[in-house]
Tab-separated table of C-alpha atoms in Angstrom:
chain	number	residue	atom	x	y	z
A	1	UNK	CA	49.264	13.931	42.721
A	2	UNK	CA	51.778	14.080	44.407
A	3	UNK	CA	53.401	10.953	47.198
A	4	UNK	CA	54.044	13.289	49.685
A	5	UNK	CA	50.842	15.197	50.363
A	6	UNK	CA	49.148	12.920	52.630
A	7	UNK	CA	45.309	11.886	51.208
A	8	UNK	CA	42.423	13.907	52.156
A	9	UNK	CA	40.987	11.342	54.520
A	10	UNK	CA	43.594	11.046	56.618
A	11	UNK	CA	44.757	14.456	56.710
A	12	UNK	CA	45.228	15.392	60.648
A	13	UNK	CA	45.318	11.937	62.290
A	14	UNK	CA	48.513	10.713	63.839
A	15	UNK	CA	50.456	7.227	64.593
A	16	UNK	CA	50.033	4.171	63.266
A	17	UNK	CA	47.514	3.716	59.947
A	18	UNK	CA	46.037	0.633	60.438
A	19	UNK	CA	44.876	0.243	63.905
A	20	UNK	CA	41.738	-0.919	64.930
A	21	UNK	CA	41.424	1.847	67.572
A	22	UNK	CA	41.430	4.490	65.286
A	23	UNK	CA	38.671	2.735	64.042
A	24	UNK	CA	37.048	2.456	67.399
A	25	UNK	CA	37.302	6.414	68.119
A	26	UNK	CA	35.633	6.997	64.251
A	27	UNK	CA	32.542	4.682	65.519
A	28	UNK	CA	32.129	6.722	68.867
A	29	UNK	CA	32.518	9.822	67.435
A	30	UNK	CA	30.320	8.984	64.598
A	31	UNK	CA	27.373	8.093	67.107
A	32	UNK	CA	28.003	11.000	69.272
A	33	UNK	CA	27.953	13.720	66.277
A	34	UNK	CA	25.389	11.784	65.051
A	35	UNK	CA	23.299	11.970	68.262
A	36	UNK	CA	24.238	14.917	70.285
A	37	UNK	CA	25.693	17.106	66.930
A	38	UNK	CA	28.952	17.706	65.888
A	39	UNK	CA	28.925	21.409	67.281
A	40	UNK	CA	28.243	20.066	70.893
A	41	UNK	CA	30.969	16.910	70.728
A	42	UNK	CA	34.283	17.349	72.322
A	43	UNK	CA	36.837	14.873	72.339
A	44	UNK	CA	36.265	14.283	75.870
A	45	UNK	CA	33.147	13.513	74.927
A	46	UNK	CA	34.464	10.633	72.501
A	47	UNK	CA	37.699	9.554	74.920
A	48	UNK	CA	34.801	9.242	77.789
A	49	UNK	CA	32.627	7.100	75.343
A	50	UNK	CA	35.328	4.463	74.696
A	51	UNK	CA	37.034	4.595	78.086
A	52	UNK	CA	40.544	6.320	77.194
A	53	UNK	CA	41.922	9.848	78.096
A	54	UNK	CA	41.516	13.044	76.051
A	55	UNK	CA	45.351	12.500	75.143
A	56	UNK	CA	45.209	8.930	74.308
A	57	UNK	CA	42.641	10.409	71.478
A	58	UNK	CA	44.826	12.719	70.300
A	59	UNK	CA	47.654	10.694	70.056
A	60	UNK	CA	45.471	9.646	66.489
A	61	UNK	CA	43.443	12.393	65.764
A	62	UNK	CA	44.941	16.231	66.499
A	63	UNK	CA	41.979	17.262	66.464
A	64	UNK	CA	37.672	17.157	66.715
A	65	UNK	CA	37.860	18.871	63.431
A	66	UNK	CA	40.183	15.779	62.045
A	67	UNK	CA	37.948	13.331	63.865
A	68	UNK	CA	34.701	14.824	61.629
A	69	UNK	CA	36.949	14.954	58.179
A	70	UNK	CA	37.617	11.735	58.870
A	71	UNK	CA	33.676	10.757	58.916
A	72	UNK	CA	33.644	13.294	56.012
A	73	UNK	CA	35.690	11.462	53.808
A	74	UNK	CA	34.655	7.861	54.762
A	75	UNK	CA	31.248	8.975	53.713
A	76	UNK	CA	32.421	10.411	50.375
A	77	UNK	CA	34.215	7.512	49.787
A	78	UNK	CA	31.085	5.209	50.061
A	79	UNK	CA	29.187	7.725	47.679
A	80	UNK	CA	31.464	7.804	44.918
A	81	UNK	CA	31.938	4.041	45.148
A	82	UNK	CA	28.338	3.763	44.874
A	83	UNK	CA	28.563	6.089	41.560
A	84	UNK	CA	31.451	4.223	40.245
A	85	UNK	CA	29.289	1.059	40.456
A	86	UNK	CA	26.173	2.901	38.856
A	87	UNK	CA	28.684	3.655	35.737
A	88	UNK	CA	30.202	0.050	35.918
A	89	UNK	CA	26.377	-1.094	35.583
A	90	UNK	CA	25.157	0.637	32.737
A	91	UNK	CA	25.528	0.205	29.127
A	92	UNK	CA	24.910	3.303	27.249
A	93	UNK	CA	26.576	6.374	27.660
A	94	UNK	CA	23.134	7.737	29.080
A	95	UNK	CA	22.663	4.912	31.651
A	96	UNK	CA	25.752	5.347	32.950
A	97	UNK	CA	24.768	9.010	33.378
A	98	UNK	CA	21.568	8.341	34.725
A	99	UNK	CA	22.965	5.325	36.886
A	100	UNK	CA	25.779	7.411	38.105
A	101	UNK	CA	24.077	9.884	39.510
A	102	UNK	CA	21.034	8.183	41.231
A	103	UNK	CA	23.550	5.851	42.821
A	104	UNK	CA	25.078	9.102	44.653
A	105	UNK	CA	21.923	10.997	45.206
A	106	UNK	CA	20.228	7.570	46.562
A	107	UNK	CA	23.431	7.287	48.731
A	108	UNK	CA	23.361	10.392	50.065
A	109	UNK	CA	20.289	10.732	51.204
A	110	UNK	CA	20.586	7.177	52.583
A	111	UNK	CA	23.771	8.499	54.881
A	112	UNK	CA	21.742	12.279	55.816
A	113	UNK	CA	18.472	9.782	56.917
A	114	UNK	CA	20.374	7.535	59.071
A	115	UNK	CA	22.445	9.755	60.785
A	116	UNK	CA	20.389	13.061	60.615
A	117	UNK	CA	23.369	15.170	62.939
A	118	UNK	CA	25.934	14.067	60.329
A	119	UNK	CA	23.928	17.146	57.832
A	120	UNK	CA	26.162	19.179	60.747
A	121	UNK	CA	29.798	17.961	60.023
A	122	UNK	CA	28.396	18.112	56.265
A	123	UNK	CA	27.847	21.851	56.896
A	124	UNK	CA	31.010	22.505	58.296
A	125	UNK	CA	32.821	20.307	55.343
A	126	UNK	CA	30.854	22.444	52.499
A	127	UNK	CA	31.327	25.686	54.424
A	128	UNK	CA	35.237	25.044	55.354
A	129	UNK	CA	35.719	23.096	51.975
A	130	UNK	CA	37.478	20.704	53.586
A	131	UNK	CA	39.801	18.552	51.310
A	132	UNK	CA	38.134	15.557	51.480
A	133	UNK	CA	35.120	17.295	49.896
A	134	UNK	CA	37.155	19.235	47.004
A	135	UNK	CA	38.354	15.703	46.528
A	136	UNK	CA	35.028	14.563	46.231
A	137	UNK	CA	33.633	17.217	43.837
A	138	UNK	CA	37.031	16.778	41.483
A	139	UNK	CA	36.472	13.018	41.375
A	140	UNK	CA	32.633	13.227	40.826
A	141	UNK	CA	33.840	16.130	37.733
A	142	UNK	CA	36.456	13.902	36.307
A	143	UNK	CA	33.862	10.664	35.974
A	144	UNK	CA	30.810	12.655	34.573
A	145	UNK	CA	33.476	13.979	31.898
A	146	UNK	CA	34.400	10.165	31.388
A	147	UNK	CA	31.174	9.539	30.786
A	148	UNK	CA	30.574	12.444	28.382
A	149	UNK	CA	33.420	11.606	26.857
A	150	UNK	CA	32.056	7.541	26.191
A	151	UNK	CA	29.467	9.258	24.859
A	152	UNK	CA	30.764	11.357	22.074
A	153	UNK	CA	32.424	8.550	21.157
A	154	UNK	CA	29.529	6.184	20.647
A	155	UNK	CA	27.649	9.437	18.941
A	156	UNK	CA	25.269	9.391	22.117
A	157	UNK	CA	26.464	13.053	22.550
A	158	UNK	CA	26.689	15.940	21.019
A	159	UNK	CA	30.770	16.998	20.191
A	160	UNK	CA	30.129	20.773	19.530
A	161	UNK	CA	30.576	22.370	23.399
A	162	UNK	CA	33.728	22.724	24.998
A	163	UNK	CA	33.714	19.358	27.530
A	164	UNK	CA	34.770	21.541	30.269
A	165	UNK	CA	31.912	23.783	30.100
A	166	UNK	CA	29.434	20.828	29.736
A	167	UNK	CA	30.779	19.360	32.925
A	168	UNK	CA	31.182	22.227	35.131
A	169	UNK	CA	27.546	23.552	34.162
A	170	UNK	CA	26.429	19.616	34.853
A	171	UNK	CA	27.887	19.924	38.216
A	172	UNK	CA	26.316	23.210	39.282
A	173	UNK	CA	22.700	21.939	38.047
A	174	UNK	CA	23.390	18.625	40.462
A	175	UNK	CA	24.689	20.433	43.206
A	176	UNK	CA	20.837	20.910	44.514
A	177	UNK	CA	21.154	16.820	44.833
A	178	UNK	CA	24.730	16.209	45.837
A	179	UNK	CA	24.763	19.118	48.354
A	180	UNK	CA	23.747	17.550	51.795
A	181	UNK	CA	21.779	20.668	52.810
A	182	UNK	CA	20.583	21.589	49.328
A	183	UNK	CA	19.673	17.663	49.515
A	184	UNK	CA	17.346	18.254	52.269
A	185	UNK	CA	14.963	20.573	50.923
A	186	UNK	CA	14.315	17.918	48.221
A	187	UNK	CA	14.433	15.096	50.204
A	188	UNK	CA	10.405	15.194	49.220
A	189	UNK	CA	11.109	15.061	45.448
A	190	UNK	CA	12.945	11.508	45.664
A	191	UNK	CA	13.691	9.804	42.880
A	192	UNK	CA	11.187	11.811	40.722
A	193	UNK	CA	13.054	15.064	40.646
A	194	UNK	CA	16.575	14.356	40.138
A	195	UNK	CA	15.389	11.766	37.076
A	196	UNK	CA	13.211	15.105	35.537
A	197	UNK	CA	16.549	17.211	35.888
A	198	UNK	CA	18.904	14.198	34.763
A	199	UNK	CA	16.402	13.932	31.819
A	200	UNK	CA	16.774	17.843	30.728
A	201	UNK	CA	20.762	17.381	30.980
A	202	UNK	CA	20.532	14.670	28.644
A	203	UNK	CA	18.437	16.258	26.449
A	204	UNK	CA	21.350	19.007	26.316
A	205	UNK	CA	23.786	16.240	25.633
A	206	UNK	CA	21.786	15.208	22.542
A	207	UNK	CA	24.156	15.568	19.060
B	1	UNK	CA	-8.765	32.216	41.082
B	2	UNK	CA	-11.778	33.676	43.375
B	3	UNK	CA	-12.165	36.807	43.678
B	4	UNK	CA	-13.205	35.970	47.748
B	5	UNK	CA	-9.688	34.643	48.486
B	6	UNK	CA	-7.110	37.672	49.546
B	7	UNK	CA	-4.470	37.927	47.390
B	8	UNK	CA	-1.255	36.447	48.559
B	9	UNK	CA	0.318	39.728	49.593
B	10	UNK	CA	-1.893	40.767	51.818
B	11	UNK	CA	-3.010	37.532	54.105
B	12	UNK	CA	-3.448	38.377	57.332
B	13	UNK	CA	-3.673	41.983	56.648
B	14	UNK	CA	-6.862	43.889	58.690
B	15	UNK	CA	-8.446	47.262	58.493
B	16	UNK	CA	-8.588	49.561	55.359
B	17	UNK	CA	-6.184	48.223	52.248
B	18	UNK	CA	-3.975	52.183	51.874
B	19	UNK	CA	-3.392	53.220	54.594
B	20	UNK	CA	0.239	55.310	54.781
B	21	UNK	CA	0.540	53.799	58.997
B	22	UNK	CA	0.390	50.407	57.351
B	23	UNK	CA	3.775	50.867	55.347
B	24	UNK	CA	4.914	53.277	58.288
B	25	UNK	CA	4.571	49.782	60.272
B	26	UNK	CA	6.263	47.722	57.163
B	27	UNK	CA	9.154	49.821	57.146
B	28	UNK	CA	10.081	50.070	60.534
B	29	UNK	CA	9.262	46.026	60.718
B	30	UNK	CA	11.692	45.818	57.706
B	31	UNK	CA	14.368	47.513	59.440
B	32	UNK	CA	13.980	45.759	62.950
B	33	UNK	CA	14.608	42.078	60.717
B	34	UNK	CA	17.275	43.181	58.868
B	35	UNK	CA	19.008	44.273	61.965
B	36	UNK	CA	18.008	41.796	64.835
B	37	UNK	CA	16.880	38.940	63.027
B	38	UNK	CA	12.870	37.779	62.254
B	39	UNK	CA	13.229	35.587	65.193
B	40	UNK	CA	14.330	37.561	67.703
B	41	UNK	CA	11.827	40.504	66.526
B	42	UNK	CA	8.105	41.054	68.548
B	43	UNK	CA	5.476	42.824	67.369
B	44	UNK	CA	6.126	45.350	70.330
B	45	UNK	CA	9.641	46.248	69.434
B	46	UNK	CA	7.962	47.469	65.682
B	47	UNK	CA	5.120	49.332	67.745
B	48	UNK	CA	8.359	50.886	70.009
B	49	UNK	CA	9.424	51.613	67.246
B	50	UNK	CA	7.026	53.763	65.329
B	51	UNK	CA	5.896	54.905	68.746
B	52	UNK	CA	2.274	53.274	68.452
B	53	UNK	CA	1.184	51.296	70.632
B	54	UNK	CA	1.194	46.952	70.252
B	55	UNK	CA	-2.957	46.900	70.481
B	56	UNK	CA	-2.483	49.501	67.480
B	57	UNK	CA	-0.276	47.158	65.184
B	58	UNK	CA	-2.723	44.297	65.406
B	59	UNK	CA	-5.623	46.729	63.749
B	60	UNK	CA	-3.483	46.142	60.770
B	61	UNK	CA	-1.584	42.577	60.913
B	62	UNK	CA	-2.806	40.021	63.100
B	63	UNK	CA	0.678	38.687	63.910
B	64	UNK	CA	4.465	39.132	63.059
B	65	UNK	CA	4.248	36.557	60.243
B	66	UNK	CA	1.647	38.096	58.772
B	67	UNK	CA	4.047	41.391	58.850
B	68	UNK	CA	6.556	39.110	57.278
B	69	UNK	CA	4.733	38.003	54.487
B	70	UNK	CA	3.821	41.297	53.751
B	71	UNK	CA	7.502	41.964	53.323
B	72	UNK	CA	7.980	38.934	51.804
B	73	UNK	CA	5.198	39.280	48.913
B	74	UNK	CA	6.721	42.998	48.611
B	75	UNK	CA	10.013	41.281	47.206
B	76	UNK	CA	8.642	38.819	45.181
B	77	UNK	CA	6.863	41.332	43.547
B	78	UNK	CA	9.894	43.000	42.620
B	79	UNK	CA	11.678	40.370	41.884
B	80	UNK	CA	8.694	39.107	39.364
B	81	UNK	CA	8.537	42.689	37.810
B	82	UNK	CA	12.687	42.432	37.019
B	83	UNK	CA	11.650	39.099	35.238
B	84	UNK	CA	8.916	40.397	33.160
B	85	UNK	CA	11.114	43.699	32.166
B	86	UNK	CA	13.761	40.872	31.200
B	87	UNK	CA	11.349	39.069	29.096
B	88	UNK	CA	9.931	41.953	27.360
B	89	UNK	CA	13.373	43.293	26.850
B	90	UNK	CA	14.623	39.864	24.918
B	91	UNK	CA	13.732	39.485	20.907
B	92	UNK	CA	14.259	35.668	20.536
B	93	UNK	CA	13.177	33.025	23.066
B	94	UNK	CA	16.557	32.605	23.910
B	95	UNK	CA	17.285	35.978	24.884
B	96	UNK	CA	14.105	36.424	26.902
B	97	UNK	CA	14.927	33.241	28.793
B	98	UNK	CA	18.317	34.596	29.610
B	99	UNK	CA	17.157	37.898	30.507
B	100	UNK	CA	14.133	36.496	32.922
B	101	UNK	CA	16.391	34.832	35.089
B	102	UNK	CA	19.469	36.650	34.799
B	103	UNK	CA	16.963	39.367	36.285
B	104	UNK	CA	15.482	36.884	38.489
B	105	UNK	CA	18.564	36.318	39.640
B	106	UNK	CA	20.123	39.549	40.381
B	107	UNK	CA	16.962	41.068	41.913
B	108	UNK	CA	17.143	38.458	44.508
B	109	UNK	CA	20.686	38.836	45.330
B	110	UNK	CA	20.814	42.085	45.756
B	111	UNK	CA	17.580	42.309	47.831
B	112	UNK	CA	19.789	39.503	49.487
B	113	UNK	CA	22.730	41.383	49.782
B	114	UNK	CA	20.881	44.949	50.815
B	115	UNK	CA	18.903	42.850	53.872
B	116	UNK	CA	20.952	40.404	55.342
B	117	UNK	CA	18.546	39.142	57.777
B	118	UNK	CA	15.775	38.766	55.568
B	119	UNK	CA	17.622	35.465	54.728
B	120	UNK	CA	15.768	34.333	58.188
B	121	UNK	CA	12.512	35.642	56.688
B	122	UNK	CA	13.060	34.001	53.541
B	123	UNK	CA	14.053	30.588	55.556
B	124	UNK	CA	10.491	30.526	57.073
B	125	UNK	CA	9.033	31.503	53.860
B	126	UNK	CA	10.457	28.241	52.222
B	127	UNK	CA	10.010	26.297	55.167
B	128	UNK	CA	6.395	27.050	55.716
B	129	UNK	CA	5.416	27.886	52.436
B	130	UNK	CA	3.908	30.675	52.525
B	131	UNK	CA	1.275	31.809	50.127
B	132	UNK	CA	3.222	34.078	48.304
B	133	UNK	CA	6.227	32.151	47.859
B	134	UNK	CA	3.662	29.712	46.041
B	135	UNK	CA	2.100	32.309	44.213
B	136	UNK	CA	5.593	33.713	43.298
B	137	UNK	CA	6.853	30.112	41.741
B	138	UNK	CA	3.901	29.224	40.322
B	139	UNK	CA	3.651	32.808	37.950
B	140	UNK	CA	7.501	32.093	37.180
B	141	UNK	CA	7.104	28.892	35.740
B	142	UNK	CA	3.656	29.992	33.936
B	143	UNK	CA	5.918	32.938	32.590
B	144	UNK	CA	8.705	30.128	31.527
B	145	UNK	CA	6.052	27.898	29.667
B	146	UNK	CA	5.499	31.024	28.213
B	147	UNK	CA	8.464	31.532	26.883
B	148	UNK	CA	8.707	27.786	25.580
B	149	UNK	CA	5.646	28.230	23.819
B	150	UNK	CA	6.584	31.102	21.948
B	151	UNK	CA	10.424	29.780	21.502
B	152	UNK	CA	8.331	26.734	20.058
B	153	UNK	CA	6.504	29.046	17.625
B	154	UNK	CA	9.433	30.633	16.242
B	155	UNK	CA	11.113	27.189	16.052
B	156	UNK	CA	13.481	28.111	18.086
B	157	UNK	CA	13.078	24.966	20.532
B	158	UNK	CA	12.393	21.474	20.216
B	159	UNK	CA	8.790	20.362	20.498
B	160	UNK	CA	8.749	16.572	21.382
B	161	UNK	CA	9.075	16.937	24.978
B	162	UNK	CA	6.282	17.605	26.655
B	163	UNK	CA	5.771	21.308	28.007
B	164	UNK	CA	4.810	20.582	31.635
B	165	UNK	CA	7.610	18.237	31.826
B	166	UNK	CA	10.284	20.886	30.407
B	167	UNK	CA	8.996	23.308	32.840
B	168	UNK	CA	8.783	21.961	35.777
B	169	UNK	CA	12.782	20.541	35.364
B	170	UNK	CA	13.870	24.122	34.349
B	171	UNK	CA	12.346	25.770	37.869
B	172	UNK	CA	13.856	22.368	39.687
B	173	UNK	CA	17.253	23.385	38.208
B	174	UNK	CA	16.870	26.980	38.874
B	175	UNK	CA	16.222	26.919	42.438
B	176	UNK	CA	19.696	27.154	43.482
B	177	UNK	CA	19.493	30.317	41.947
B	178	UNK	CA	16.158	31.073	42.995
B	179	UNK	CA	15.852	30.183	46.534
B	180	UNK	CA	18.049	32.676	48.499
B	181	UNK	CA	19.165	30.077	50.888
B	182	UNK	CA	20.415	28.511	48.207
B	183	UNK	CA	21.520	31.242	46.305
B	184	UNK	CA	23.322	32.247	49.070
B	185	UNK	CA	25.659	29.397	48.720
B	186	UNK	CA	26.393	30.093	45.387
B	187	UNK	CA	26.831	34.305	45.542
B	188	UNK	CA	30.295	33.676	44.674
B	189	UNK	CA	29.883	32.340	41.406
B	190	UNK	CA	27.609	35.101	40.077
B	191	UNK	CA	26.828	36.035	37.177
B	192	UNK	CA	28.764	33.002	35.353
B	193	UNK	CA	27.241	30.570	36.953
B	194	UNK	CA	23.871	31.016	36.124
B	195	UNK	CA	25.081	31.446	32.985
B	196	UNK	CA	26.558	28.393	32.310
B	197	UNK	CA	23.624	26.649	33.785
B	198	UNK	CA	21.289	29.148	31.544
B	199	UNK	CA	23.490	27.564	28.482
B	200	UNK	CA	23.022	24.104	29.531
B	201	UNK	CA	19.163	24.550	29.721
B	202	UNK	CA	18.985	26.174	26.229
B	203	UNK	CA	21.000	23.495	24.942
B	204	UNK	CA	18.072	21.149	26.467
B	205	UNK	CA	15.505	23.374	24.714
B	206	UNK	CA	16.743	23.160	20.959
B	207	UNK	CA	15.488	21.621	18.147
């Protein structure tokens, strides 16, 4: 990748990078989306919230829209360090799998229950594909293929499919789990259905 | 099943079963969705528009949802005849598992596409339930056991795992293909993406 491209998460805010008031604004808006929606927020909403001007805000943010991909990405980030420690944590090629992608689910629907507005800024990421959620999806792609990988090396897996087809069709079948809104219709089905599903991927992976 | 209980397509249906006013009423009901919306539709702009009366409608459907799961169970049906034309169409088990939702698949996008607004209609469908959506997943996964069994007869898939089990993760999987909200998400990627997902699942089912 390259240096100058700035990363996804902080693509749109301004001045200084480490300052605790940017962290201040992210809290506020975070509660406000996360009460009142993200649709309805405006940054005078936030500014009013923590006692500064509209143009104090945007001397950090340039705009609501960076404000929510900010939230956006923070999230992500939590959800594929919670995968990354799922992998770290099991043995097998198939735990990891397994471990990997309960972590995320779990996490996600952890985040969505919490903060049931933040399913709006989710929306808008998904719909808008905003970077930090390409990001996301790459990542997530490149660690399941890891993982596949591992296991054709132990001889967990099979070594006969193409590894980019087994990890792009892998995606699309966990999308119904990783998808905040496709999330929510199977809220109901946690942990039961994403283990039957993880179960008939692994079944595909057999040698 | 009973033969006291109404079928699921016609719940909430009143006076005599054929009746050519009833579909009169469907079709102008159909139209009225697809333009405006299920929610913003009353029962009175349908009678407007037919010229009948309200009191008149309600001798045949004792409320708009009951007009809307007529229109709803009309679809399914269609959509569960492609299937069956896909499975009798296929030689191997394979085949008639590709064909059944490939059919599946593209019935419901294009009664997607054709209908707009029926998304809404489909949305409370989901939501709420409704008896024929039920009825509608229920005969698809009895018609993918189905082809399992005979897939298993032919030795053309595995037979360790146990049937209900198998099933049930193959319709889990195949709702984002199935469910037009979430279909909708995903119109981009047809026909491949099914497809690939198809793949992984038949890699799941053999021996």
């Amino acid at each position: 990748m390259s240096t100058i491209e700035p990363a996804p998460s902080s693509v749109g805010q301004r001045g200084p990078a480490e300052h605790d008031l940017r962290d201040q604004i992210i809290q506020a808006a975070r509660a406000h989306f996360s009460r009142f929606g993200y649709g309805k927020t405006t940054v005078a909403d936030v500014a009013k919230a923590i006692g500064f001007s509209k143009a104090y805000i945007y001397k950090f943010f340039d705009s609501k829209q960076a404000i929510g991909q900010t939230i956006c990405a923070q999230c992500l980030d939590k959800i594929v360090a919670a995968g990354e420690a799922g992998i770290a944590d099991g043995r097998s090629a198939s735990e990891k799998f397994r471990r990997f992608f309960n972590s995320i689910i779990m996490t996600t629907a952890e985040l969505a229950l919490e903060e049931e507005l933040l399913y709006e800024v989710a929306a808008h990421a998904a719909e808008e594909r905003w970077p930090s959620v390409v990001a996301y999806l790459e990542r997530a792609e490149t660690l399941v293929k890891e993982i596949i990988f591992f296991g054709r090396e132990t001889g967990e897996f099979e070594r006969k499919t193409p590894i980019d087809e087994t990890s792009e069709a892998i995606m699309l079948v966990m999308q119904s789990f990783m998808n905040p809104l496709m999330l929510k219709q199977n809220l109901k089905g946690l942990p039961e259905n994403p283990a039957k599903v993880i179960n008939l991927i692994l079944r595909s992976l057999a040698p």
